[in-house]
Amino acid sequence: MLTSSSSSCDLFTSSSPPSLHNAFSSFTIPMGLKLSRKVAGLRIFSRKVKDRSTLKVSSRRAQERVVEEEASSSTMTETRRESLKVSSGEVSPLGVSKLDKGINFALFSQNATSVTLCLSLPQSDKDDSNDDGMINLVLDPSVNKTGDTWHICVEDLPPRNVLYGYRIDGPGEWQQGHRFDPSIVLLDPYAKLVKGRSSFGHSSQTFAQFYGTYDFESSPFNWGDDYKFPDIPEKDLVIYEMNVRAFTADESSGMDPDIGGSYLGLIEKIPYLQDLGINAVELLPVFEFDELELQRRPNPREHMVNTWGYSTVNFFAPMSRYASGEGDPIKASKEFKEMVKALHSAGIEVILDVVYNHTNEADDKYPYTTSFRGIDNKVYYMLDPDNQLLNFSGCGNTLNCNHPVVMELILDSLRHWVTEYHVDGFRFDLASVLCRATDGSPLSAPPLIRAIAKDSVLSRCKIIAEPWDCGGLYLVGKFPNWDRWAEWNGMYRDDVRRFIKGDSGMKGSFATRISGSSDLYQVNQRKPYHGVNFIIAHDGFTLRDLVSYNLKHNEANGEGGNDGCNDNHSWNCGFEGETGDAHIKSLRTRQMKNFHLALMISQGTPMMLMGDEYGHTRYGNNNSYGHDTALNNFQWKELDAKKQNHFRFFSEVIKFRHSHHVFKHENFLSKSEITWHEDNWHNPESKFLAFTLHDGVGGRDIYVAFNAHDYFVKALIPQPRQGKQWFRVADTNLESPDDFVKEGVAGVADTYNVAPFSSILLQSK
């Protein structure tokens, strides 16, 4: 995820104030059914904020327009209100639920002193209610509050397309940690569907309101009589980290613009994923997020669109702007399920990258209140002793994950994605945040982490931690796990990068990493597959850039090149950036194949990044979160150009891993399962490593050698088992198609000249 700088943004920037979406004619109706008209539009901008100074409508013309809108819609609003009946409602479940007598709304807020439910009803001739009046139902705490939960049941509401939110007031003291502001209509944290912008990344909708909505009318989704989960054992996974939008948004995908960049677009490319050979996709955030968070105020990054999605608005709703056509929450929900169903039918599991460490609501300097902050800031966020937001996420705030209420919210969210959307697992962004107490201190046995590991609904799921955060809590190999949690193995990434590029003294570490990182994971009942091996992920260099740049080139991000990681362990092979030099290009191609071969023959769970299979470049940008362009988008024409060479090698190596169990041991390797052909472990200048993986079932042993020297190494090949001979399967120094021949090429002698910066794989048969 983005960790380089805060993503916080100001409240608004232009002369047209953002709160106009709240400037509706409204009727406030206490539980006693007393009807009173309030001119809400003009008081929206009078609420005091941090410095308690008054925000003002920036133009007289805007004020006049608000009054005109109120006058034009008041009759419609009053008519609708008269048809509604209300009762006290039920305390659970939180969010919106359907009762026999109506629609129930339930919201937690421990510190609120008043809660008002705001409703916008659909019109037959309008899809958007921005010009409609809102109905405000003031909840009476003596009737509509049980403990810390506020609740109300509304009869006669339409079964779908009602937009709703809450206005909440409470103590106004910032120094006490409260951030209440009743002028803002807040999104329900438990909203299962969210209505936001209609189009992805359109700056004209920067300040569009996020509303909750529901659908109690549509038939349940039909998963099919023959539907089943892939249920792939963790040791057999090959994970493909990808971005739903970026996968098909580029015109080179050949898709209709209404389909490109959507859940349906991904469905159309499933045959490609099968051809590649992966069996699990790890989707960058697909919860409703704020892609325009960088455009709320003048700042050096206001030209960018957050296309990675690490700016969560709500933890239950699928990203509505990943639906086909215009963003529609009901359609998004249905099409997300269609995507999961299609992937499962193809034998591909779905793992979600989830962001429970922070939200889109930024920091206290440039607050952007849309939900949690205005509902109960002291509960939902970690605060320091001075009641200021703690920032272990690098994005301005930190979710208070181990508070009982927030912990239950996260568990409910995870269960929802498993039961409603049938996802197979989760990768937890900056998961070390989830290991902190409410004061931010590290916990040895975090209640949330244990609860996730022990939860019965989540028992079939893969659970993967990114075991670090921006506060320095680095837990690789030490993440609290209950023998369930897997981890992104950051040490694998660093050590493999350093060995392959030829750093001294790395042979022993490289051997440890490719054999399963027993130094990290051989504890209690943990397995090799609890280490998710990766060389490349969404943040950082692509594989092609890893072998093309010594330095990051992030000028396009607007921060003077100061963002992004400086420790990339990369090597440009002799020239910085793009070049026509045939020797350098050949070396880079060889190095990319070396990295991929190392990843796929390693014990543990391999993960690769979308686009590396054809050599995608971001031209040295190692923090490209804000570019909704070809910098991130999959380039299908580039793939076509590399289909018979680069892609072919990558695909064949993945399939070779699937068909050979010696790469996928359930337990850590014993001495009878691997032989190291090495007597030079302690020489830091030795950069050649060879070993044999013994096949105890079919007798088809695998010999692998990596040469990170800049000269040929004449390797002595061990004698194969009696009655067998060695066949060359892979040699990264050869051109396609000779670089990988799955049936093998006979004639391997007693020695093999392994070329500089290359690797080989032999099989006995």
Short mmCIF file of C-alpha atoms in Angstrom, two decimals, residues 241 308 493-494 497 501 534-555 557 561 563-572 576-577 592 595 607-612 615-625 631-632:
data_model
loop_
_atom_site.label_atom_id
_atom_site.label_comp_id
_atom_site.label_asym_id
_atom_site.label_seq_id
_atom_site.Cartn_x
_atom_site.Cartn_y
_atom_site.Cartn_z
CA GLU A 241 -1.67 -10.03 -7.45
CA TRP A 308 -4.71 1.18 -6.07
CA ARG A 493 12.02 -10.66 -1.49
CA ASP A 494 15.14 -8.88 -0.24
CA ARG A 497 16.85 -9.91 -5.12
CA LYS A 501 21.81 -9.44 -8.88
CA PHE A 534 7.34 -12.79 -3.64
CA ILE A 535 9.94 -10.79 -5.48
CA ILE A 536 7.58 -8.16 -6.84
CA ALA A 537 4.35 -6.68 -5.46
CA HIS A 538 2.13 -3.76 -6.41
CA ASP A 539 4.22 -1.26 -4.45
CA GLY A 540 7.81 -1.02 -5.59
CA PHE A 541 9.41 -1.77 -8.94
CA THR A 542 7.87 -4.08 -11.50
CA LEU A 543 10.08 -7.02 -12.43
CA ARG A 544 11.27 -5.28 -15.60
CA ASP A 545 12.07 -2.12 -13.67
CA LEU A 546 13.92 -4.15 -11.05
CA VAL A 547 16.46 -5.08 -13.72
CA SER A 548 16.36 -1.69 -15.50
CA TYR A 549 16.79 0.94 -12.77
CA ASN A 550 19.19 1.47 -9.90
CA LEU A 551 17.15 4.41 -8.62
CA LYS A 552 13.46 5.21 -8.33
CA HIS A 553 12.06 7.80 -10.76
CA ASN A 554 8.91 9.12 -9.08
CA GLU A 555 8.87 12.69 -10.37
CA ASN A 557 4.00 11.73 -8.36
CA GLY A 561 10.89 12.17 -6.01
CA ASP A 563 8.08 9.33 -2.02
CA GLY A 564 8.55 5.62 -2.48
CA CYS A 565 11.12 3.22 -1.06
CA ASN A 566 14.84 3.88 -1.54
CA ASP A 567 16.01 0.34 -0.68
CA ASN A 568 15.01 -1.56 -3.79
CA HIS A 569 17.95 -3.97 -4.18
CA SER A 570 17.72 -3.42 -7.91
CA TRP A 571 20.33 -3.45 -10.68
CA ASN A 572 19.97 -1.77 -14.07
CA GLU A 576 19.62 3.41 -16.25
CA GLY A 577 16.26 2.95 -17.94
CA MET A 592 13.80 -11.66 -15.20
CA PHE A 595 13.87 -14.36 -10.72
CA MET A 607 2.97 -14.72 -5.56
CA MET A 608 3.65 -12.77 -8.75
CA LEU A 609 2.47 -9.36 -9.94
CA MET A 610 0.10 -8.72 -12.83
CA GLY A 611 2.05 -7.72 -15.93
CA ASP A 612 5.40 -9.22 -15.00
CA GLY A 615 7.61 -7.33 -18.73
CA HIS A 616 5.42 -4.36 -17.78
CA THR A 617 7.31 -1.16 -17.02
CA ARG A 618 6.43 1.88 -14.96
CA TYR A 619 9.63 3.56 -16.14
CA GLY A 620 11.21 3.44 -12.72
CA ASN A 621 8.24 4.72 -10.70
CA ASN A 622 8.13 2.54 -7.59
CA ASN A 623 5.08 4.20 -6.01
CA SER A 624 2.56 4.47 -8.83
CA TYR A 625 -0.61 4.43 -6.70
CA LEU A 631 1.73 3.30 -16.10
CA ASN A 632 -0.43 0.85 -14.13
#
